Short mmCIF file of C-alpha atoms in Angstrom, two decimals:
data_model
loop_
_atom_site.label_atom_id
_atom_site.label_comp_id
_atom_site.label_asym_id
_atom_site.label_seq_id
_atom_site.Cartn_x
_atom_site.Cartn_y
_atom_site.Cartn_z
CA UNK A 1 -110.45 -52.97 144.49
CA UNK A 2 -106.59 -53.64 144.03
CA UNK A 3 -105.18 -56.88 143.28
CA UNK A 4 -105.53 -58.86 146.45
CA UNK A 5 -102.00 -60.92 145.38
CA UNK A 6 -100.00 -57.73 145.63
CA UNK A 7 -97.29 -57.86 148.04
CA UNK A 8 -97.24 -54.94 150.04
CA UNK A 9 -94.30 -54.37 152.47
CA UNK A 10 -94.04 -51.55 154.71
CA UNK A 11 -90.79 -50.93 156.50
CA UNK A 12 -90.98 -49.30 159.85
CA UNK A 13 -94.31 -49.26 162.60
CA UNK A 14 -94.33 -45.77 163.86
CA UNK A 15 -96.79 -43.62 162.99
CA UNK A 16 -96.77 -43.56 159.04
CA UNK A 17 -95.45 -47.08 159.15
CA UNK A 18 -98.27 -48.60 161.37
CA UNK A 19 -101.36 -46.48 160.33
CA UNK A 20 -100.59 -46.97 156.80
CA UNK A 21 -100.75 -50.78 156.99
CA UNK A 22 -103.59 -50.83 158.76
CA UNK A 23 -105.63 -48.40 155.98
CA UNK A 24 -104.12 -51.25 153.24
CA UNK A 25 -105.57 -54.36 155.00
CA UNK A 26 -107.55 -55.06 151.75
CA UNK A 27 -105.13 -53.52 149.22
CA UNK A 28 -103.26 -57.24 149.19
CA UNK A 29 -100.97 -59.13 150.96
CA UNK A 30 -99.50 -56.68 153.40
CA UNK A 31 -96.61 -57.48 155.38
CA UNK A 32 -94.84 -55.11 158.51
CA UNK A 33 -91.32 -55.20 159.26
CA UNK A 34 -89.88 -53.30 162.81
CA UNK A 35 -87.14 -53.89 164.99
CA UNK A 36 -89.52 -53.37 167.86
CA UNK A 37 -92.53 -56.20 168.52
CA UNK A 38 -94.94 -53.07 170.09
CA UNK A 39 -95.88 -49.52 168.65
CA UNK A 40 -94.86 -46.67 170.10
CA UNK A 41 -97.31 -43.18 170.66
CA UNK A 42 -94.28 -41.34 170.56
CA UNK A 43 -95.51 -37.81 171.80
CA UNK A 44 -97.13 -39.56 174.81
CA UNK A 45 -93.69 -40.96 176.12
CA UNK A 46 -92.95 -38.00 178.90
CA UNK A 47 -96.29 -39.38 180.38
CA UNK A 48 -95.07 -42.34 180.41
CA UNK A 49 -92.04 -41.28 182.07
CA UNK A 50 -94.15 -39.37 184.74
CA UNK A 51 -96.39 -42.31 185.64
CA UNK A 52 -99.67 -40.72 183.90
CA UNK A 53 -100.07 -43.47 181.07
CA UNK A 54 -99.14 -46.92 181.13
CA UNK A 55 -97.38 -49.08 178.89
CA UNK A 56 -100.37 -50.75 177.25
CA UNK A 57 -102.04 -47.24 176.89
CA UNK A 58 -98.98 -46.22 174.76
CA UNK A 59 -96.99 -48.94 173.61
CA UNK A 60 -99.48 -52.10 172.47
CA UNK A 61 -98.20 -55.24 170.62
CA UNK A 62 -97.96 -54.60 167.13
CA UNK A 63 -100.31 -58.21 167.12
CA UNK A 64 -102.96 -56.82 169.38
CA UNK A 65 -103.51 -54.15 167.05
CA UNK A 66 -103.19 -55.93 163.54
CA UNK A 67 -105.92 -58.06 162.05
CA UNK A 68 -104.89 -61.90 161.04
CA UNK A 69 -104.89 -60.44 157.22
CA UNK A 70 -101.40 -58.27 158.12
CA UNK A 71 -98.26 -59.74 158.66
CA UNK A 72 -95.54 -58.73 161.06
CA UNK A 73 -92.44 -59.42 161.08
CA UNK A 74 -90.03 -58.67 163.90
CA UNK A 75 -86.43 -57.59 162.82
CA UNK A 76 -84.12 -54.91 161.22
CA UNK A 77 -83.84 -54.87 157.51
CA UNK A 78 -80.38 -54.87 156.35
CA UNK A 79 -80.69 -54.25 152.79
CA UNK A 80 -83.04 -53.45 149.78
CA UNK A 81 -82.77 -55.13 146.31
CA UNK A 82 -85.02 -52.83 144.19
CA UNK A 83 -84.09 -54.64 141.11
CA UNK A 84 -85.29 -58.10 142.42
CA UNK A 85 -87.55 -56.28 145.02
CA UNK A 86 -86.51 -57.66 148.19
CA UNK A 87 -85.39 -56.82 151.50
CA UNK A 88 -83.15 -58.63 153.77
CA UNK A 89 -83.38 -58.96 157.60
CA UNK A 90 -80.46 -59.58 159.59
CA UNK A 91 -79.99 -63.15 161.13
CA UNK A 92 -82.47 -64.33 158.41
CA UNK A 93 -81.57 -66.21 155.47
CA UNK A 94 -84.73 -65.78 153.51
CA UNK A 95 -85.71 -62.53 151.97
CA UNK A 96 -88.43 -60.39 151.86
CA UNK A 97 -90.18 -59.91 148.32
CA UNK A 98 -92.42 -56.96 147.64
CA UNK A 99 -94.41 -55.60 144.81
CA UNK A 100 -94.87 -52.39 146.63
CA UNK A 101 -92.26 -51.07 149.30
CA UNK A 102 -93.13 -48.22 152.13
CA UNK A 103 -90.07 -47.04 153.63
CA UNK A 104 -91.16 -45.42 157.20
CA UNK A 105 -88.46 -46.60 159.44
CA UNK A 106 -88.07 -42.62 161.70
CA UNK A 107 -85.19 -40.93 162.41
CA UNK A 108 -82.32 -42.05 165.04
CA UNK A 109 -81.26 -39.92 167.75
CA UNK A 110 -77.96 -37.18 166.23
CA UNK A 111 -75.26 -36.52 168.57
CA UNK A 112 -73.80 -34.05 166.32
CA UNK A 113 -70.04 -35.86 166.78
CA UNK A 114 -70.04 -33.67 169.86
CA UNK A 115 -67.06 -35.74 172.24
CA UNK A 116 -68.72 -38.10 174.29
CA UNK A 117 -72.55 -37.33 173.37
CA UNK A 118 -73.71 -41.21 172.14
CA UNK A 119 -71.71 -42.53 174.64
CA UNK A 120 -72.34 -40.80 177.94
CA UNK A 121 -75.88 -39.27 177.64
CA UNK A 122 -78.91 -41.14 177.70
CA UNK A 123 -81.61 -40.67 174.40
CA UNK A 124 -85.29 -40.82 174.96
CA UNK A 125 -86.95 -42.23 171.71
CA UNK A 126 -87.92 -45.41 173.40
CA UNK A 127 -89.97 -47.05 176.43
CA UNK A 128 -86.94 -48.24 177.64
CA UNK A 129 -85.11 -45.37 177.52
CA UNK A 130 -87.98 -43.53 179.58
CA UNK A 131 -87.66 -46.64 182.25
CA UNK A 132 -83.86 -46.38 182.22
CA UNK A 133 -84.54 -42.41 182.82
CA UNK A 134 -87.12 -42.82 185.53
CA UNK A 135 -84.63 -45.65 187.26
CA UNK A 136 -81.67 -43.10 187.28
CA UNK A 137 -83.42 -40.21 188.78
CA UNK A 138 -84.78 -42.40 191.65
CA UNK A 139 -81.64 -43.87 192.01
CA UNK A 140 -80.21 -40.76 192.86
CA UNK A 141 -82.97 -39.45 195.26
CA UNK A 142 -81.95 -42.38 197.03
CA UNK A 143 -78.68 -41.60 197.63
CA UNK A 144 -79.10 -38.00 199.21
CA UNK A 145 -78.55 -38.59 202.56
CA UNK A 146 -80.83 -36.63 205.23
CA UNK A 147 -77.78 -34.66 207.14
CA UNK A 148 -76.34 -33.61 203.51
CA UNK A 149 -75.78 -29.59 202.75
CA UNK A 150 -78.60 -28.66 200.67
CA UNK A 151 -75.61 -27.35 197.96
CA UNK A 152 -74.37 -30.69 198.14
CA UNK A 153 -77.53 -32.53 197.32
CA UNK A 154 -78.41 -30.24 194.34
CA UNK A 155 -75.24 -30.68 192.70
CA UNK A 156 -75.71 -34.62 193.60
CA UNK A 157 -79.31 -34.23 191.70
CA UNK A 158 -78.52 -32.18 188.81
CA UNK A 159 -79.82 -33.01 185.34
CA UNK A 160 -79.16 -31.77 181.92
CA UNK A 161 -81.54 -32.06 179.04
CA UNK A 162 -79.71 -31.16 175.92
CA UNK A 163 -81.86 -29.26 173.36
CA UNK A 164 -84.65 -26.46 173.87
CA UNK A 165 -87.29 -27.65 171.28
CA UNK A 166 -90.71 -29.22 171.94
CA UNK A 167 -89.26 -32.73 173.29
CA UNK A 168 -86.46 -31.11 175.63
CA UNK A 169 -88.99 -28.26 177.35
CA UNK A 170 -91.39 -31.38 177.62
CA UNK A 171 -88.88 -33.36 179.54
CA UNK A 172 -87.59 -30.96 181.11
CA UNK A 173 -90.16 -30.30 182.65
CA UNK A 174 -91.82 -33.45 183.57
CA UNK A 175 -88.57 -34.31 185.24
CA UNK A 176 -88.42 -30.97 187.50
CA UNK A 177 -91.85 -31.53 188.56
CA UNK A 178 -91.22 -35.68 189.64
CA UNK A 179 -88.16 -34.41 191.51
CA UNK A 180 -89.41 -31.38 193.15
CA UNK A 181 -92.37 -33.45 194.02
CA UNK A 182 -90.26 -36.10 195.41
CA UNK A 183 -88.03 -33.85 197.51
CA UNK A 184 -90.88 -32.52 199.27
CA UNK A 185 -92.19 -36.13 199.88
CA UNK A 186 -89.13 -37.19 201.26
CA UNK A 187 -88.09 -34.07 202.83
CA UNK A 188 -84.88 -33.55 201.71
CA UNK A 189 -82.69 -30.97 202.19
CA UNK A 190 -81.86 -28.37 199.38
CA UNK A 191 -83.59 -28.48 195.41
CA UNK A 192 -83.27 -30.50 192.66
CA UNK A 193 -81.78 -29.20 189.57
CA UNK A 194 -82.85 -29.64 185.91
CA UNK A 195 -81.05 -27.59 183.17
CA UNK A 196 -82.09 -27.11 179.23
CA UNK A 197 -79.67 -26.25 177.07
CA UNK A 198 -80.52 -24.24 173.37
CA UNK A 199 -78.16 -23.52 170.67
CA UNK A 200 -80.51 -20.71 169.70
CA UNK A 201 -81.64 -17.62 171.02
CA UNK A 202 -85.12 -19.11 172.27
CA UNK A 203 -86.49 -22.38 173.21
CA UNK A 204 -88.87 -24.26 171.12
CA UNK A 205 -87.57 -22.15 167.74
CA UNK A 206 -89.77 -22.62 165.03
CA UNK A 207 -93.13 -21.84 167.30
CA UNK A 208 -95.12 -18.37 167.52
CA UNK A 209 -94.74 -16.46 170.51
CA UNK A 210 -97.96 -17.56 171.82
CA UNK A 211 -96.88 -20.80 172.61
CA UNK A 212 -93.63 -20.13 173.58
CA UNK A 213 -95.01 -17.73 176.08
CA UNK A 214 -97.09 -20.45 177.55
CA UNK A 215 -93.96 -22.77 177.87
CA UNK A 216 -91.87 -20.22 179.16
CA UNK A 217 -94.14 -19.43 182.25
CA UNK A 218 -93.94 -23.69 182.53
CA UNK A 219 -90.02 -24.11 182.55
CA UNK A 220 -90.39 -21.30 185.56
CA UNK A 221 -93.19 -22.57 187.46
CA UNK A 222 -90.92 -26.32 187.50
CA UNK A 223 -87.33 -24.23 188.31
CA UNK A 224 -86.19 -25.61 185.08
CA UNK A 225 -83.08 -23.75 184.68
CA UNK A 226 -82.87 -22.71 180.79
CA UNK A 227 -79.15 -21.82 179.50
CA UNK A 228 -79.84 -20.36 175.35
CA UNK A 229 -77.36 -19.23 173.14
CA UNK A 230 -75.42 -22.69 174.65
CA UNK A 231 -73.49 -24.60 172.81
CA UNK A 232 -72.43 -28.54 174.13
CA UNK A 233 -68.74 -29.31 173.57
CA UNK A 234 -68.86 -32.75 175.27
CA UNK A 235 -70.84 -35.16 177.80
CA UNK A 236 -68.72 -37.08 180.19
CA UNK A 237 -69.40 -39.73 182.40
CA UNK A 238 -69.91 -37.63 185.49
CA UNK A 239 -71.42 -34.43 183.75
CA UNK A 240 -71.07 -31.85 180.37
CA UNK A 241 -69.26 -29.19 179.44
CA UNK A 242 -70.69 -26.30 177.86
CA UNK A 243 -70.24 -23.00 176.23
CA UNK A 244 -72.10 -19.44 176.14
CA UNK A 245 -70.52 -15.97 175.29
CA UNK A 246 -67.48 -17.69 174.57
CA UNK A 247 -67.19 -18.72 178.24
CA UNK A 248 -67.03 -22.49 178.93
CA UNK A 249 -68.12 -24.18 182.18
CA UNK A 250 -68.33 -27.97 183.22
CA UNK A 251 -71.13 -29.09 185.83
CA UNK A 252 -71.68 -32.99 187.37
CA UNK A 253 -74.72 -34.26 186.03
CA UNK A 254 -76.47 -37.12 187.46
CA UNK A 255 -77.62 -37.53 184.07
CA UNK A 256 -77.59 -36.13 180.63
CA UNK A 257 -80.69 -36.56 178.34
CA UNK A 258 -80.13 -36.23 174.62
CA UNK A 259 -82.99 -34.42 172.91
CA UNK A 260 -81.23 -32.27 170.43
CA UNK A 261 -82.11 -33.51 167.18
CA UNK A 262 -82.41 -36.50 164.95
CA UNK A 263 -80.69 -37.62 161.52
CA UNK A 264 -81.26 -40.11 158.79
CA UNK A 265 -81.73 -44.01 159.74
CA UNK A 266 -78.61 -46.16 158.63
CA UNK A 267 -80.83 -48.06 156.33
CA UNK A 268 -81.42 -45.20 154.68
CA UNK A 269 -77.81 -44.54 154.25
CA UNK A 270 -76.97 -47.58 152.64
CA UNK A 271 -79.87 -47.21 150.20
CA UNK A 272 -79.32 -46.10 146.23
CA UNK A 273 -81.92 -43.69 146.23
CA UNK A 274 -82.15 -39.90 145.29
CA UNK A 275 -81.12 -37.79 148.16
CA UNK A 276 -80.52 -34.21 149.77
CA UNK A 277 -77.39 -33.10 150.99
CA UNK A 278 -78.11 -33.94 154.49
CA UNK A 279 -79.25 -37.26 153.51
CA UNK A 280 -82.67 -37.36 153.52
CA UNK A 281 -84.79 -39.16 150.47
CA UNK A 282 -85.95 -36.74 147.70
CA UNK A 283 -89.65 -37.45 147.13
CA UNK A 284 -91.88 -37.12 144.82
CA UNK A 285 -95.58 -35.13 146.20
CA UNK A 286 -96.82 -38.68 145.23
CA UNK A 287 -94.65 -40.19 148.41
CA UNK A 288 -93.06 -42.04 145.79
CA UNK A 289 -89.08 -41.75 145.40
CA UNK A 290 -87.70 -40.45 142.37
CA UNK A 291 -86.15 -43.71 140.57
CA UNK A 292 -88.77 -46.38 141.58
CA UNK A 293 -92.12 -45.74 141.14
CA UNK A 294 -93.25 -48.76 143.12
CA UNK A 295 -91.48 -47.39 146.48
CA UNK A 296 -93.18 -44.84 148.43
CA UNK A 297 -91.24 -43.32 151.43
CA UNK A 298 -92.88 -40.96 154.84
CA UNK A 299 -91.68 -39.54 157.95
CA UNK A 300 -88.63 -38.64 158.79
CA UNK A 301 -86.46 -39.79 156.34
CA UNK A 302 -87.88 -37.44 153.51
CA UNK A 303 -88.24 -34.15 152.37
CA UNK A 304 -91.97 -33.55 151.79
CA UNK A 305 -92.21 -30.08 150.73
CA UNK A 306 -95.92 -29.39 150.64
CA UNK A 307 -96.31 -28.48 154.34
CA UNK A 308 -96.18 -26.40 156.66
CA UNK A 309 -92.84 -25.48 157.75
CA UNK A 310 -93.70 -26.37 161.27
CA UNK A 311 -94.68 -29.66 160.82
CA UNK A 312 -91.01 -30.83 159.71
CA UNK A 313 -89.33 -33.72 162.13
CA UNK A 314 -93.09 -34.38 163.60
CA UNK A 315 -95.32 -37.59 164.43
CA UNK A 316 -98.34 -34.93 163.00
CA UNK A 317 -96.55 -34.90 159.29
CA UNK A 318 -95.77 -38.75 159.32
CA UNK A 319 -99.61 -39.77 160.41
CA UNK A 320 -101.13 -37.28 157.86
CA UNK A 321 -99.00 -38.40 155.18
CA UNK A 322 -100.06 -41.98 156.34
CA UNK A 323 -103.54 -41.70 154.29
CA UNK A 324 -101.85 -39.99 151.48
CA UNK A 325 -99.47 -43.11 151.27
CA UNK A 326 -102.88 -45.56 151.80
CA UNK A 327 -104.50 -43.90 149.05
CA UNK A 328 -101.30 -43.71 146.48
CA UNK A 329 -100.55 -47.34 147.15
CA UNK A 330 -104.40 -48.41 146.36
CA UNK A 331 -104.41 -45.89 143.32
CA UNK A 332 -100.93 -47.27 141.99
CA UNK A 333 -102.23 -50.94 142.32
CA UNK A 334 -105.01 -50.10 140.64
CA UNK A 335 -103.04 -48.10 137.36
CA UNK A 336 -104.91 -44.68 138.77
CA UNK A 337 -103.57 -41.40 138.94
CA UNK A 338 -101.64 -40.94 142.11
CA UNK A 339 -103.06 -37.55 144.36
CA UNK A 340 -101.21 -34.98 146.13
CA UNK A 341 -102.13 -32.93 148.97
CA UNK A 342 -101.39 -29.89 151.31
CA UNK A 343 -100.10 -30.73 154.73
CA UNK A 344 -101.50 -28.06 157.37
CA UNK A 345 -101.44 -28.07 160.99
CA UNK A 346 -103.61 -29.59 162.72
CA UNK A 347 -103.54 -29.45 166.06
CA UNK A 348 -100.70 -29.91 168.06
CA UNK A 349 -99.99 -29.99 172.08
CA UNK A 350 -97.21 -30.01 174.85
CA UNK A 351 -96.44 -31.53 177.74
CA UNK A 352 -95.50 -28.98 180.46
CA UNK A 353 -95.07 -30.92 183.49
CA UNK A 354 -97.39 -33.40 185.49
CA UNK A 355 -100.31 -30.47 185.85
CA UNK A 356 -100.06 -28.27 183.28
CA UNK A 357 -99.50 -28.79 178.87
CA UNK A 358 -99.75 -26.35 176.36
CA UNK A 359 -102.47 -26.92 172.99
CA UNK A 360 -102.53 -25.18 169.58
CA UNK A 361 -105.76 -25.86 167.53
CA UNK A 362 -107.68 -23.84 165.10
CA UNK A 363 -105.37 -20.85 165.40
CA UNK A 364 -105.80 -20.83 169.55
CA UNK A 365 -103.79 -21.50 171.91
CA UNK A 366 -104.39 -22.03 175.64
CA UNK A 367 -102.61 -23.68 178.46
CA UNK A 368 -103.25 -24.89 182.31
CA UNK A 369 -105.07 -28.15 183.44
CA UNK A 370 -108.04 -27.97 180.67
CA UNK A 371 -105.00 -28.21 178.06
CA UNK A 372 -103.64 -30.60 179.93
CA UNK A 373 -107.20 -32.54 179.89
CA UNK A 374 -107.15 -31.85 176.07
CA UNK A 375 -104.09 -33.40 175.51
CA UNK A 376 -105.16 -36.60 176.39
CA UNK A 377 -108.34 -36.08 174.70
CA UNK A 378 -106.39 -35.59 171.33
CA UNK A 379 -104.06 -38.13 171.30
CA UNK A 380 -106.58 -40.64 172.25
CA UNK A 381 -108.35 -39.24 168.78
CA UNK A 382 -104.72 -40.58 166.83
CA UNK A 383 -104.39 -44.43 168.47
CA UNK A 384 -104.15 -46.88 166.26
CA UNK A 385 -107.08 -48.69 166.65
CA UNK A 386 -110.52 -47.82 167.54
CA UNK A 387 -110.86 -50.84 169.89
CA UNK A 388 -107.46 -49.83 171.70
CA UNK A 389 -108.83 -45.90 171.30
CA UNK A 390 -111.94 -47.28 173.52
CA UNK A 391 -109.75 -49.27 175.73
CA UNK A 392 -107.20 -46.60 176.97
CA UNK A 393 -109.97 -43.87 176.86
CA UNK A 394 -112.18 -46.01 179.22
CA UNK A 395 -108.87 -46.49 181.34
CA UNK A 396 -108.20 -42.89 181.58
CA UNK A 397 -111.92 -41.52 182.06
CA UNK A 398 -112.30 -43.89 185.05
CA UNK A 399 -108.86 -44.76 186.23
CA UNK A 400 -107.47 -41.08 186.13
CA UNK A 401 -104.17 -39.90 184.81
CA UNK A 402 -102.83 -38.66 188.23
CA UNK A 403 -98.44 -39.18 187.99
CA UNK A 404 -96.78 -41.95 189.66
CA UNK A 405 -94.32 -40.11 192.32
CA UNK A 406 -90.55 -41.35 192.17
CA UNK A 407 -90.56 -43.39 195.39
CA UNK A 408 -87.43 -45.35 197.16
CA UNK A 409 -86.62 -48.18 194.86
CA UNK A 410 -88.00 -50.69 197.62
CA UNK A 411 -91.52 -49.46 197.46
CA UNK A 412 -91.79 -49.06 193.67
CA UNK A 413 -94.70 -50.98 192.13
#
């Protein structure tokens, strides 16, 4: 058993923040610190934005799931003192002490200093991104007037999602299939359109062809309009402007989503640790950093390089590295010899629209409604909680999963 006095403080309550507090419970005195007061199931967020999942189902109260022996503590952490082992938290003047520190405070949405990007286009990372999303596409339905030229209306309801990988085909296509389903509900004249933009040759690069095969046949069955080989050269307020085969071309946009990439948090910036050229912490296989054997760091903010190539960037490598951390953090409490371990795949599955989603498990992959049905049936396996697991599975087993359709803004719920 380790030393129930040990201050434990984990930075961060995503997936390896939040899961790897709630496997210390009885490691000591463990304390969480996030800017947010709710977790987030991030790879649950397009249903979300679709109307198939509810707040609660994804997003519950970091107190709801945390037991009276965890501590939370809701703020952003300015600073680290590894020396005196603190933390500071802005607009707070008492700090933070820790005997152990888990940095797991995710990535943060990269623009790639392309003009305009941060301040024009809209990110999705968070719920209220995906409400400010949702509220901008029905705000523009609602403006299409029923005598308008159909070529009028679908440059009026174009949107861009910027990046091809697993989150921009996902949104992509949830979006086509909300709009499409909402012009045929309201009868308007014309199509929506929703565009993906890729740098590279193919969308989601990194995957086998399997899978991308499966996607592919989903952008087309929504009319997502896919542009590779396309580089962004800057977001305005009205629209972007883009380039392919060294021919450039500017469209209006009724909105641009941001889905191309993520970099290093600012904390971690600021932070005198070992790191890579692009920034990211240089780990030990331990999770521990390479000056301070007391701080452990997961997710995206570190190079672990025991895994599979694939899993780089993903909620999957931050909640298996989770029990690694749990385990490491009991076994350095306790003067034991820290583990290390493989990171494989294990299972991973897509969003394509409100009908359809794409799953990889076991070296298959399959797509259509039963993936879709899987889906949900996986990520209920990875809540937090098994109480909350029983709660949203209950609510989706009985209550159904069917989308919420983008009505006028007078008659939304």
């Amino acid at each position: 058993m380790a030393n129930s006095t040990s201050r434990i403080l984990i930075i961060g309550g995503g997936f390896g923040g939040l899961f790897t507090a709630l496997g210390l419970t009885d490691a000591g005195q463990v304390t969480l610190i996030s800017k947010q007061d709710h977790y987030l199931h991030t790879p649950m967020l397009y249903e979300y934005l679709s109307g198939e999942v509810e707040a609660w189902h994804i997003a519950p109260r970091y107190r709801e799931l945390m037991s009276d022996d965890l501590r939370f503590i809701q703020g952003e952490v300015t600073d680290v003192d590894f020396v005196a082992r603190e933390v500071g938290i802005a607009g707070q003047d008492e700090r933070v002490p820790y005997d152990v520190l888990v940095l797991a405070v995710g990535g943060v949405t990269n623009y790639w200093n392309i003009e305009g990007a941060e301040q024009h286009s809209m990110p999705f990372r968070t719920i209220e991104h995906a409400d400010a999303l949702r509220l901008r596409m029905v705000r523009a339905l609602d403006r299409v007037a029923p005598d308008q030229a159909p070529q009028d209306v679908r440059r009026q309801l174009t949107f861009a999602v910027v990046g091809g990988g697993a989150s921009g085909v996902e949104l992509a296509t949830k979006m086509a299939d909300l709009l499409n389903d909402a012009f045929e509900r309201r009868a308007l004249p014309g199509e929506p359109r929703v565009l993906v933009m890729e740098m590279s040759k193919q969308v989601v690069p990194g995957m086998g062809d399997e899978i991308r095969s499966l996607v592919e046949d989903a952008l087309k069955r929504s009319r997502v309009e896919v542009h590779t080989e396309t580089r962004v050269l800057r977001v305005t307020q009205g629209g972007v402007a883009f380039e392919h085969a060294g021919e450039q071309t500017e469209i209006e946009a009724a909105a641009v989503v941001w889905t191309a990439g993520v970099r290093v948090n600012p904390l971690v910036e600021k932070l005198d640790l070992e790191k890579e050229k692009r920034g990211y912490l240089v780990i030990k296989p331990t999770l521990q950093t390479q000056t301070h054997e007391n701080v452990f760091a997961l997710g995206d903010i570190a190079i672990y390089t025991d895994a599979d190539p694939q899993l780089a960037g993903t909620a999957q490598l931050a909640f298996q590295e989770s029990s690694l951390a749990v385990n490491n953090v009991r076994a350095y409490l306790q003067g034991r010899e820290l583990e290390t371990r493989h990171f494989a795949e294990i299972g991973e599955a897509l969003s394509l629209g409100t009908e359809n989603a794409a799953v990889m498990a076991e070296g298959h992959t399959f797509g259509g409604v039963l993936a879709r049905q899987a889906r949900f049936a996986l990520y209920t396996t990875r809540l937090p909680t098994w109480h909350h697991r029983l709660r949203v599975g209950a609510s989706w087993f009985f209550g159904g999963k069917a989308p919420r359709p983008l009505q006028p803004l007078g008659l939304n719920r």
